[in-house]
XYZ file of C-alpha atoms in Angstrom:
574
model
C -38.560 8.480 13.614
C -42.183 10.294 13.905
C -42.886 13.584 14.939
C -38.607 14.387 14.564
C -38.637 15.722 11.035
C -39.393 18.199 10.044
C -40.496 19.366 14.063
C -37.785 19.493 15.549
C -34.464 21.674 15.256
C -31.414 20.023 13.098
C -29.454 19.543 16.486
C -32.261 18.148 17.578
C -33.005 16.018 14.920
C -29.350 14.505 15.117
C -29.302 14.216 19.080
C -32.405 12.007 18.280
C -30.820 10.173 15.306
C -27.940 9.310 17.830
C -29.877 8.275 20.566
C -31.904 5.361 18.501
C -28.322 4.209 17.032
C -27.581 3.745 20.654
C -30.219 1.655 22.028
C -31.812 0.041 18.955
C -30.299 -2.419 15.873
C -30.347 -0.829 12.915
C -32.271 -3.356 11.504
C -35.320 -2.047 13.558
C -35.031 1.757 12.511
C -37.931 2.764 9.904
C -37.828 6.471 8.398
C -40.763 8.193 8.713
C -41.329 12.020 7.809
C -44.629 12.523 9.872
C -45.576 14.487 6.647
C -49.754 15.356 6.671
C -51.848 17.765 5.033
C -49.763 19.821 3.382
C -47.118 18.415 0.657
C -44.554 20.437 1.562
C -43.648 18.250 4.608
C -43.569 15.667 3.493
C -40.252 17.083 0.881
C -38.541 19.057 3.677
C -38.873 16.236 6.423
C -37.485 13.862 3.238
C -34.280 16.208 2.970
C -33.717 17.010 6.727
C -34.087 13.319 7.521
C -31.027 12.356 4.768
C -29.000 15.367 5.760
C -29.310 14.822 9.271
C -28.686 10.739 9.161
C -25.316 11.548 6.862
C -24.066 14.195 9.282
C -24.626 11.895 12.396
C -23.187 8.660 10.184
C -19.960 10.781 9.207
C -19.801 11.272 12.783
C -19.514 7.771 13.415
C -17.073 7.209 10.601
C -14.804 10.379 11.343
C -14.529 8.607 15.096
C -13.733 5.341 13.892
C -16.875 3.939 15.154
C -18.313 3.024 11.960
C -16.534 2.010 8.761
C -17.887 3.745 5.594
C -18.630 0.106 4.526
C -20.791 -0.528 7.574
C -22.310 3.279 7.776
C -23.283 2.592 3.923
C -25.106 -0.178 5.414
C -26.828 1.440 8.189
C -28.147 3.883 5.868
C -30.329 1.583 3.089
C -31.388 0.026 6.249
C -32.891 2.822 7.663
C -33.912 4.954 4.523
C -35.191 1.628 2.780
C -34.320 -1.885 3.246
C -36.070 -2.318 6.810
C -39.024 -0.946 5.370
C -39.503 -2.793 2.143
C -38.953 -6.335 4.435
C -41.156 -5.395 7.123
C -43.825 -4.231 4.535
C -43.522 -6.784 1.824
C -43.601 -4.626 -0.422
C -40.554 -6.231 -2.760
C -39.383 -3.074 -4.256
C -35.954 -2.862 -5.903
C -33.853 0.745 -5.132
C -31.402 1.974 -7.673
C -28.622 1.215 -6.446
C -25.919 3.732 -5.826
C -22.032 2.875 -6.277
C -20.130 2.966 -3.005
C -18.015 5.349 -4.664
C -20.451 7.874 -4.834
C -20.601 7.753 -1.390
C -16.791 8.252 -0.882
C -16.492 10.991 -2.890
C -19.389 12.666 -0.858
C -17.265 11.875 2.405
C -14.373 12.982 0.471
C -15.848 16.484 0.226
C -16.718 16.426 3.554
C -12.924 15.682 4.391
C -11.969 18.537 3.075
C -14.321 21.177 5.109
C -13.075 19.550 8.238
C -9.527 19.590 7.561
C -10.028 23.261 6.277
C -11.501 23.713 10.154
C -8.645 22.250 11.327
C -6.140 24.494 10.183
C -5.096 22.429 7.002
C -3.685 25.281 4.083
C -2.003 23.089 1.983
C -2.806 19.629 0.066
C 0.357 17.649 -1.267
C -1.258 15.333 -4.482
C 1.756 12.543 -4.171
C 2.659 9.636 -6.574
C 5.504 7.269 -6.626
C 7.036 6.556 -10.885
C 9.793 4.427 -12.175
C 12.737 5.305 -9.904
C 10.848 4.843 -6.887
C 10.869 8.076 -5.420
C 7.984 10.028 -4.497
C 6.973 12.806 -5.446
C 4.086 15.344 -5.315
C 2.680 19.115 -6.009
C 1.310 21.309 -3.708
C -2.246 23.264 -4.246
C -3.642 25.565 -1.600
C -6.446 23.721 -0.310
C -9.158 25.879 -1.723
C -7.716 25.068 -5.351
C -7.704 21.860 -4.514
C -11.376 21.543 -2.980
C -12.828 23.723 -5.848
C -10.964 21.918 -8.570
C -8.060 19.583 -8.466
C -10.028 16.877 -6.430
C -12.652 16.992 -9.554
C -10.796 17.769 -12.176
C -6.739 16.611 -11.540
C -3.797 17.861 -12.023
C -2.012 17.908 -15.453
C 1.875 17.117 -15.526
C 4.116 16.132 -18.140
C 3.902 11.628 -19.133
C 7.408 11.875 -18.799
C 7.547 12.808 -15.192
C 6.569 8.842 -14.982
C 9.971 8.041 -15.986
C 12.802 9.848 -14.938
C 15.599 7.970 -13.002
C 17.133 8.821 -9.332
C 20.593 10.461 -10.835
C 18.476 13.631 -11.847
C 15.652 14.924 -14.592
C 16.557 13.225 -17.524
C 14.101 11.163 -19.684
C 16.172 7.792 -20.627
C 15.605 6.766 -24.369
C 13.250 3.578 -25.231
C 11.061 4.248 -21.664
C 7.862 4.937 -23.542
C 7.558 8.481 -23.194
C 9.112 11.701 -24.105
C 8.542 15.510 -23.471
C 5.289 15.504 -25.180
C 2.112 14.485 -23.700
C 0.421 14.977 -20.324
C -1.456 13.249 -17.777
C -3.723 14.075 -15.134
C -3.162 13.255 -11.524
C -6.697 12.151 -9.815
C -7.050 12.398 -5.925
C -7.605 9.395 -4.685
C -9.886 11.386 -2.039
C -10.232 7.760 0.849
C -6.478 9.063 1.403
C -6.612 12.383 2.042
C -5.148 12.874 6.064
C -3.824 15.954 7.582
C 0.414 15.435 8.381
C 0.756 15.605 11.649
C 4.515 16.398 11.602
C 3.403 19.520 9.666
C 0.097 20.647 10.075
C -0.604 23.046 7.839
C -0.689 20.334 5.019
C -2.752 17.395 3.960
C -0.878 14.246 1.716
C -3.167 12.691 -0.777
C -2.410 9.749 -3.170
C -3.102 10.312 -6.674
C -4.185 8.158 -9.796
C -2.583 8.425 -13.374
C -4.955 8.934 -15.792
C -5.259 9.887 -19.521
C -5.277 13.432 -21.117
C -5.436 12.969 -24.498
C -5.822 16.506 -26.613
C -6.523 16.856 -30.488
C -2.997 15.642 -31.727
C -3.037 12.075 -29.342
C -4.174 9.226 -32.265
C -6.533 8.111 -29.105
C -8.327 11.188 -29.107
C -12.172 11.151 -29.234
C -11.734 7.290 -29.061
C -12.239 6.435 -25.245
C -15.263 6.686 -23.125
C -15.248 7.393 -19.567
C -15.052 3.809 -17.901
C -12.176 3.190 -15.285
C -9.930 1.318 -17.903
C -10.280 3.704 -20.792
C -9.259 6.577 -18.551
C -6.522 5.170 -16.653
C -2.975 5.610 -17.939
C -0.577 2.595 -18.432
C 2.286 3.878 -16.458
C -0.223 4.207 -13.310
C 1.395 1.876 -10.403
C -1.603 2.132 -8.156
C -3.997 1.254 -10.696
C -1.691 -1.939 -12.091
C -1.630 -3.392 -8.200
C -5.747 -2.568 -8.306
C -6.221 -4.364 -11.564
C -4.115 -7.609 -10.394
C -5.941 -7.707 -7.116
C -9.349 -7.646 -8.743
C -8.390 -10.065 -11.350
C -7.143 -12.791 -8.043
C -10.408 -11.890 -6.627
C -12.486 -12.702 -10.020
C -10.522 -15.513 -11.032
C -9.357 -17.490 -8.016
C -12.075 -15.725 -5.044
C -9.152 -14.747 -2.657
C -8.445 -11.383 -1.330
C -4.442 -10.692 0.428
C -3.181 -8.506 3.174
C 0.234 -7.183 3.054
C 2.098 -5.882 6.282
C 5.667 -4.447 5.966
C 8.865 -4.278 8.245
C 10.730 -0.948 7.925
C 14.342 -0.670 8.570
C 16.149 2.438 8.314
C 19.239 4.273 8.965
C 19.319 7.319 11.218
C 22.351 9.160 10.243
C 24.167 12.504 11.447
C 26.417 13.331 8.247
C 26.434 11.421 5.045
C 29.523 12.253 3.700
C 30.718 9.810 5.052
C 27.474 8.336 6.459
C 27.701 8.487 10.698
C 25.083 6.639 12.545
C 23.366 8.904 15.777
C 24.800 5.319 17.634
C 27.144 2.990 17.809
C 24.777 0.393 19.487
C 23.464 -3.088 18.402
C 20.079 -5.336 17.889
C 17.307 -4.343 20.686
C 19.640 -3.090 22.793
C 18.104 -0.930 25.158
C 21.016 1.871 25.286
C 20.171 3.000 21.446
C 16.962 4.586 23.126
C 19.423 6.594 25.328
C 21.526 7.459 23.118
C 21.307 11.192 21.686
C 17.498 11.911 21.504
C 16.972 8.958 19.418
C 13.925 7.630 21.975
C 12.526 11.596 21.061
C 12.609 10.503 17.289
C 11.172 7.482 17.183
C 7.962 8.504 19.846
C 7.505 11.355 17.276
C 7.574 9.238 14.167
C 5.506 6.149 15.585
C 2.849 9.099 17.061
C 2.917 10.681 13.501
C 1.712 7.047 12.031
C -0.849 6.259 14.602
C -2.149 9.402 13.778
C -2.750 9.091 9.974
C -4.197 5.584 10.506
C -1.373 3.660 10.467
C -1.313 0.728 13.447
C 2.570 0.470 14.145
C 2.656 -3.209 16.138
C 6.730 -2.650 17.604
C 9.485 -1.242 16.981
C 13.222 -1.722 18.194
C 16.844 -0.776 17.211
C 18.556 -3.038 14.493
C 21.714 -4.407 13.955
C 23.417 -1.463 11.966
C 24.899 1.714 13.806
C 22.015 3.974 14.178
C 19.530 1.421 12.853
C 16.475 1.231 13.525
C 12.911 -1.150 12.645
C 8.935 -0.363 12.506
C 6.533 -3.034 11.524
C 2.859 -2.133 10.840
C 0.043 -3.646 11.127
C -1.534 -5.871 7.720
C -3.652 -4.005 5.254
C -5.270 -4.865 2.396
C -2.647 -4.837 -1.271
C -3.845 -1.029 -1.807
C -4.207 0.612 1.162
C -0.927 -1.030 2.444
C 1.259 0.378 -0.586
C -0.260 3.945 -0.113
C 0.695 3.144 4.142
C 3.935 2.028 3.237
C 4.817 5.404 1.064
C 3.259 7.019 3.897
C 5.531 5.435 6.292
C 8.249 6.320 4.547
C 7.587 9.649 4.387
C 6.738 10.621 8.021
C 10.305 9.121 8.753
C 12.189 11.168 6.183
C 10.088 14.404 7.689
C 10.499 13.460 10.884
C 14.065 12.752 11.585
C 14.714 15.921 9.518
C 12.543 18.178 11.962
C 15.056 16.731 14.581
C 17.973 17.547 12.541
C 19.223 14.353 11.476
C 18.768 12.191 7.711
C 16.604 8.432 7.703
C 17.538 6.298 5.198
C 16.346 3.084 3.408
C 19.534 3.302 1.379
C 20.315 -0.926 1.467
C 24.049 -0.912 2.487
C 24.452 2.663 3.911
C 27.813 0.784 5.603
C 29.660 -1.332 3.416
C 30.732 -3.941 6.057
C 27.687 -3.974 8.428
C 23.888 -5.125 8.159
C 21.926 -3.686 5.238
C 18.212 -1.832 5.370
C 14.995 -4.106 4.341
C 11.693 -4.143 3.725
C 10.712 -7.183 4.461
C 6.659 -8.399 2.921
C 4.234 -10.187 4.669
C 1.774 -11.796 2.845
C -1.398 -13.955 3.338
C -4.615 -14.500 1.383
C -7.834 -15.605 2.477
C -9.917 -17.858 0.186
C -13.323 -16.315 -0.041
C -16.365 -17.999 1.143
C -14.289 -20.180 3.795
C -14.470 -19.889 7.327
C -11.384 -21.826 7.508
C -8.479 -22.664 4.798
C -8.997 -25.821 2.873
C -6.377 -28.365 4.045
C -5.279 -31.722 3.159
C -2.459 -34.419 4.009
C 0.568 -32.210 3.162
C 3.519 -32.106 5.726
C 3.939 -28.246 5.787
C 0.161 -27.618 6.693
C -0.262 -25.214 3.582
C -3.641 -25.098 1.909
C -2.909 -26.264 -2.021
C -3.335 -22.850 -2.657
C -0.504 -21.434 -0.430
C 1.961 -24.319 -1.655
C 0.986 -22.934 -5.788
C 1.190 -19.094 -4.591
C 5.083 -19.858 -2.880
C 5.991 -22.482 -6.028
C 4.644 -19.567 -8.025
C 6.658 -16.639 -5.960
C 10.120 -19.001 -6.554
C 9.434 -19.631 -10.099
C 9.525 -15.896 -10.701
C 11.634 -14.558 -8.361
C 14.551 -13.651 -10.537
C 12.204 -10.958 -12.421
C 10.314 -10.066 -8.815
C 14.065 -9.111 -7.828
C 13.811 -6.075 -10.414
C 11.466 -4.544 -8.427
C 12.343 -5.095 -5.307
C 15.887 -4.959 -5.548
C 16.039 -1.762 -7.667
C 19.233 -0.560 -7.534
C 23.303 -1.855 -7.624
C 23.297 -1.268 -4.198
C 20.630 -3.586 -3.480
C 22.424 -7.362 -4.122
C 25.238 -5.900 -2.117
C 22.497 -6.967 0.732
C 21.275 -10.034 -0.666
C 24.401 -12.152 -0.224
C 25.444 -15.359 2.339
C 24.776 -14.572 5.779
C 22.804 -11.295 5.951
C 19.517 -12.680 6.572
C 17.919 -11.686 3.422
C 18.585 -14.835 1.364
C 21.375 -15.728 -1.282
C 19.772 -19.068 -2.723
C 16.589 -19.516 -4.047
C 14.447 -21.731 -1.413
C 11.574 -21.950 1.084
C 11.473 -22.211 4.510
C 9.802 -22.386 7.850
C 11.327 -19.848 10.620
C 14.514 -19.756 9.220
C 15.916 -16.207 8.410
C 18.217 -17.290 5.707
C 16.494 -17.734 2.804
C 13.941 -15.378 0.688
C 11.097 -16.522 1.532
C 10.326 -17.871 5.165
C 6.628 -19.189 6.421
C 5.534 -17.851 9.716
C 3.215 -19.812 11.527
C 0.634 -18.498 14.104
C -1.688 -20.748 16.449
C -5.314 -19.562 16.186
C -8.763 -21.265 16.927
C -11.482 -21.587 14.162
C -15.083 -23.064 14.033
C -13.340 -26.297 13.292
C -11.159 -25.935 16.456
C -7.034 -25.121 16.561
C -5.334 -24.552 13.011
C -2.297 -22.806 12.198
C -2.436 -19.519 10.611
C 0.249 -18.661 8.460
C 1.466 -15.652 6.170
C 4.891 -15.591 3.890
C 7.791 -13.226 4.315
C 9.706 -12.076 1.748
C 12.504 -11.346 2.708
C 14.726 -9.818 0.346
C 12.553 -6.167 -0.510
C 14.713 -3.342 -0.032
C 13.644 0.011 1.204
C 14.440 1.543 -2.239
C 11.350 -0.115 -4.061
C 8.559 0.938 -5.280
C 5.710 -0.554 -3.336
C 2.927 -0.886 -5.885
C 4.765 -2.925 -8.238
C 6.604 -5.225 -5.594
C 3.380 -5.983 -4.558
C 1.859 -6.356 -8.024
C 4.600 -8.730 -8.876
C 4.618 -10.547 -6.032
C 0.631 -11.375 -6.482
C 0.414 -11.956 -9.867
C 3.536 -14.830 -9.914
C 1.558 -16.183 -6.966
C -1.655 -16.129 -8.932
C 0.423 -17.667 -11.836
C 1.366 -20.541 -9.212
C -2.214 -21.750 -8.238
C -3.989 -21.092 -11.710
C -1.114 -23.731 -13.298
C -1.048 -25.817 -9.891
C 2.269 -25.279 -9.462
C 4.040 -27.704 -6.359
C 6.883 -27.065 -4.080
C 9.500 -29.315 -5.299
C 11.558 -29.296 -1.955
C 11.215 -29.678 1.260
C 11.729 -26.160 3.340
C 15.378 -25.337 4.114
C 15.724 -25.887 7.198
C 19.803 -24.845 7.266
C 21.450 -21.761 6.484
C 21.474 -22.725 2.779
C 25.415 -21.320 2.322
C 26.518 -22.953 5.401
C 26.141 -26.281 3.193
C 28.570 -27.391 0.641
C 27.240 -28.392 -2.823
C 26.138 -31.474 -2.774
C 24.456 -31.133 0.519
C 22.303 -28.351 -1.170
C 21.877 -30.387 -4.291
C 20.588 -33.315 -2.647
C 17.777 -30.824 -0.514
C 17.074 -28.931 -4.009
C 18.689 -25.917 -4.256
C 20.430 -25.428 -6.516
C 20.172 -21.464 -7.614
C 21.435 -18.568 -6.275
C 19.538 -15.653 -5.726
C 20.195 -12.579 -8.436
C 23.607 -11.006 -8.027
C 22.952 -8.024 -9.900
C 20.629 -5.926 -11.310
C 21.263 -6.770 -14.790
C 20.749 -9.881 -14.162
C 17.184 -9.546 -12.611
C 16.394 -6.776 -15.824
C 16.817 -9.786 -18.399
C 14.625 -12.321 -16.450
C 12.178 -9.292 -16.086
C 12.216 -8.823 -20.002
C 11.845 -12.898 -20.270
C 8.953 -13.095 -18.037
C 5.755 -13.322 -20.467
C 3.495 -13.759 -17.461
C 4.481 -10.774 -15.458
C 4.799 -8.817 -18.819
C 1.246 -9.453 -19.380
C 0.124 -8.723 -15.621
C 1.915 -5.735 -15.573
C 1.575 -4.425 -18.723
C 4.084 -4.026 -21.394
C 4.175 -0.147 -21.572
C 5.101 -0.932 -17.516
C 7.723 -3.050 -17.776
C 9.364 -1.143 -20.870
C 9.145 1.712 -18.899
C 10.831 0.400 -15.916
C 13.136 -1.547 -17.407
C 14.278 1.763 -19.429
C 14.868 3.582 -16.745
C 16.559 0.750 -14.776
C 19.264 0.100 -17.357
C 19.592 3.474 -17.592
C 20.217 4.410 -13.453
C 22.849 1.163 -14.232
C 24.757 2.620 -17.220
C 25.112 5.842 -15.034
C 26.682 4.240 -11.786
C 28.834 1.220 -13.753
C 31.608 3.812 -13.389
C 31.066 4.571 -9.792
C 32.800 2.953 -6.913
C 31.014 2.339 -3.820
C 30.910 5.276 -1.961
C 30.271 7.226 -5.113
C 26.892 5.632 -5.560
C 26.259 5.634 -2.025
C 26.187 9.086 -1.992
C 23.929 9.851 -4.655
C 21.476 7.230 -3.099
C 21.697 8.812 0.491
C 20.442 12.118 -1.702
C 17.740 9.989 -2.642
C 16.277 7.379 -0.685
């Protein structure tokens, strides 16, 4: 890079910049500041050279050319690493955290959606009940403090159930206390559907003040700062600990199905129509909607892979694209969200209620999951009929052997196991299978080609999430009972189903294993959620009281409501 810094103009400087990432590897890029004589140049070509690398790296990254991962990268390459090999001269940088060098492009973020119009930021987070929820900041507030310092709300606002703003007794936390919300800044987009304002996902973390026993007791390390009720930080924590303990890493994809509905009292679908039938998308302006939402998620990042109409009057289902445990929770709120705003804008209500009709197909959210063992170009396989790696055949054992408590989670409400029963396709007896849409959890198999030739690739549905859970602690559960599975070497003790389990009389299912239903009601999944030491411990105890707390309580509020009773309320909510 001679004679460009500091000779040149900064346009100049980058036009050059871009013009070597184009024609050479970045492995053969040195940094040079041309500096002579006086000292001077040689500091002023050494701060135009970083300034005008980052600008034409965020570039890259803003255009989805570069990841921040690989720009990151190209950078020590450049500024250092290409130097010290070609040289010899076996120097060791400090290094830098890459989150650092997020929160720099964070900053950045925020001057270009300020150019583009952006007024408003919305700092969202999802508690107990499930429902989202967030406060808005004009974005200068937010860019000259809330993205450094939070935002301080009430620990109770962690914990209040969907009925209304009440704090249950024995959650954890009362009306004294606060917490900070921290911007997660990688998540800041602008909304599309409204765009005036920005979503970002927040963090829970600690605020202790003089009267907090904890006070003056932490330091400022991730674990000492987070707060126990956070969601995102629990699915974080159990991801890293799978990657630690076991070197495997997941990614999560998620079918969404949803209502559209013209009233709610009583619920009316906008159609009368049935699965993939092409009339739905000419009925009303339902083809309108659903080209606005999908554009809306391909716009904040979000890879939407089909979608189609569903079984249900005015039914409807979008599957996206995998993501890693994280980033797929904070998509899947996302998701959510863009429908609800969406359909509104076009003067109609989405749902994920899970029986918005009593006596027709229910709304769910199915998970797909798969894991990658790290270091291996291809799974390790042995003898086994289904083709699953020993680890996949301990992560499903360990899925069944805790599904009962998983059910809490992701079958939060009465509602939900008015879904979960024989013959909806979401499973009513606890079993395995391969391709078959009647039981919980069903293998789907893919054929790819590896360095070792043709294998089949495979990821695990579950199938019995409802669009009413909470995302971060489905997921959470569903890892760490998989995790559970491979650390004790758990084994599949049946063959998959491959009937509709409830189709078979009792002996029949007896003498292929089964021999469980799934949970037929919430109370049922809150006790094997309180009996479940291993989750308990993965989770968290303050977690799990929490939830469980507020749980029991949304029960002991609808127990005397009929059907349509709690429907409504839910419609309100979800």
């Amino acid at each position: 890079m001679g004679l460009v810094f500091p000779w040149i103009s900064a346009s100049g400087q980058q036009t050059n910049l871009r013009e070597l990432l184009e024609i050479c590897p970045s492995n053969k890029i040195l940094f040079s500041t041309d500096g002579h004589y006086l000292p001077e140049s040689f500091y002023v070509a050494a701060i135009q050279g970083r300034e005008a690398l980052s600008k034409v790296l965020l570039e890259f990254v803003e255009s989805g050319e570069f990841s921040y991962e690989e720009a990151i990268k190209v950078a020590k390459q450049i500024m250092f690493e290409n130097s010290n090999r070609l040289y010899k001269l076996k120097l060791t940088p400090k290094q830098i955290d890459n989150e650092e060098y997020k929160d720099v492009s964070g900053k950045q973020k925020i001057v270009k959606l300020k150019k583009m119009g952006v007024k408003f930021v919305r700092i969202g987070f999802m508690e107990c009940s499930n429902q989202y929820r967030f406060h808005i900041v004009p974005i200068d507030r937010f860019q000259n403090y809330i993205a450094i310092s939070g935002l301080t709300i009430a620990r109770c606002i962690t914990a209040l159930p969907f009925y209304g703003d009440v704090i249950p007794g024995n959650v954890g936390v009362d009306a004294t206390g606060e917490i900070l919300l921290k911007p997660d800044l990688s998540t800041l987009i602008q909304l599309p559907y409204s765009p005036k304002h920005a979503n970002v996902h927040a963090f829970f973390e600690n605020k202790f003040t003089p009267v907090d026993p904890q006070f003056g007791k932490i330091d400022n390390s991730p674990n000492s700062l987070a707060f126990n009720l956070c969601p995102r930080t629990c699915l974080q924590n159990i991801v890293d600990s799978a990657c630690k303990d076991l070197s495997i890493t997941f990614l999560i994809g998620t079918e969404f199905e949803f209502v559209l509905l013209k009233d709610i009292t009583p619920p009316v679908g906008v159609d009368d129509t049935t699965y993939s039938l092409a009339s739905s998308f000419r009925t009303s302006n339902n083809a309108e909607i659903l080209d606005r939402i999908v554009e809306s998620l391909q716009e904040q990042g979000i890879e939407v892979e089909q979608f189609h109409s569903e079984s249900a009057p005015g039914q409807f289902e979008i599957v996206t694209a995998p993501e890693s445990p994280l980033i797929a929770a904070d998509k899947v709120v996302v998701t959510r969200q863009t429908i609800y705003d969406v359909a509104a804008q076009a003067g109609v209500r989405a749902t994920f209620v899970p029986k918005p009709f009593k006596n027709q197909a229910g709304n769910g959210a199915h998970v797909h999951l798969s894991f990658k063992e790290i270091g291996e170009s291809q799974k390790i396989v042995d003898d086994h009929p289904s083709g699953l790696s020993p680890y996949e055949r301990s992560f499903i054992a360990g899925v069944l052997h805790h599904i009962k408590a998983i059910c809490a989670f992701a079958l939060p409400t009465d509602l939900s196991y008015m879904r979960t029963v024989d013959n909806c396709w979401a499973g009513s007896w606890i079993c395995w299978s391969v391709e078959n849409r009647e039981t919980p959890i069903r293998l789907c198999y893919r054929p790819k080609i590896g360095p070792n030739g043709k294998y089949l690739d495979v990821h695990f549905e579950h199938k019995f999430v409802d669009g009413t859970s909470n995302p971060y602690l489905v997921f959470s559960a569903l890892i760490a009972s998989g995790v559970d599975g491979i650390k004790k070497g758990m084994q599949l003790t049946t063959n998959p189903m491959l009937d509709n389990p409830a189709s078979l009389s009792n002996e029949e299912r007896i003498k292929q294993g089964v021999t469980e239903r799934m949970p037929e009601s919430l109370l049922d999944t809150l006790k094997a959620l309180n009996e479940d030491k291993v989750l308990i411990d993965a989770l968290g105890e303050p977690m799990i009281r929490c939830y469980t707390g507020v749980k029991e309580d949304e029960h002991k509020f609808c127990e005397n409501l009929n059907f349509d009773e709690q429907l409504g309320i839910l419609l309100k909510r979800f």
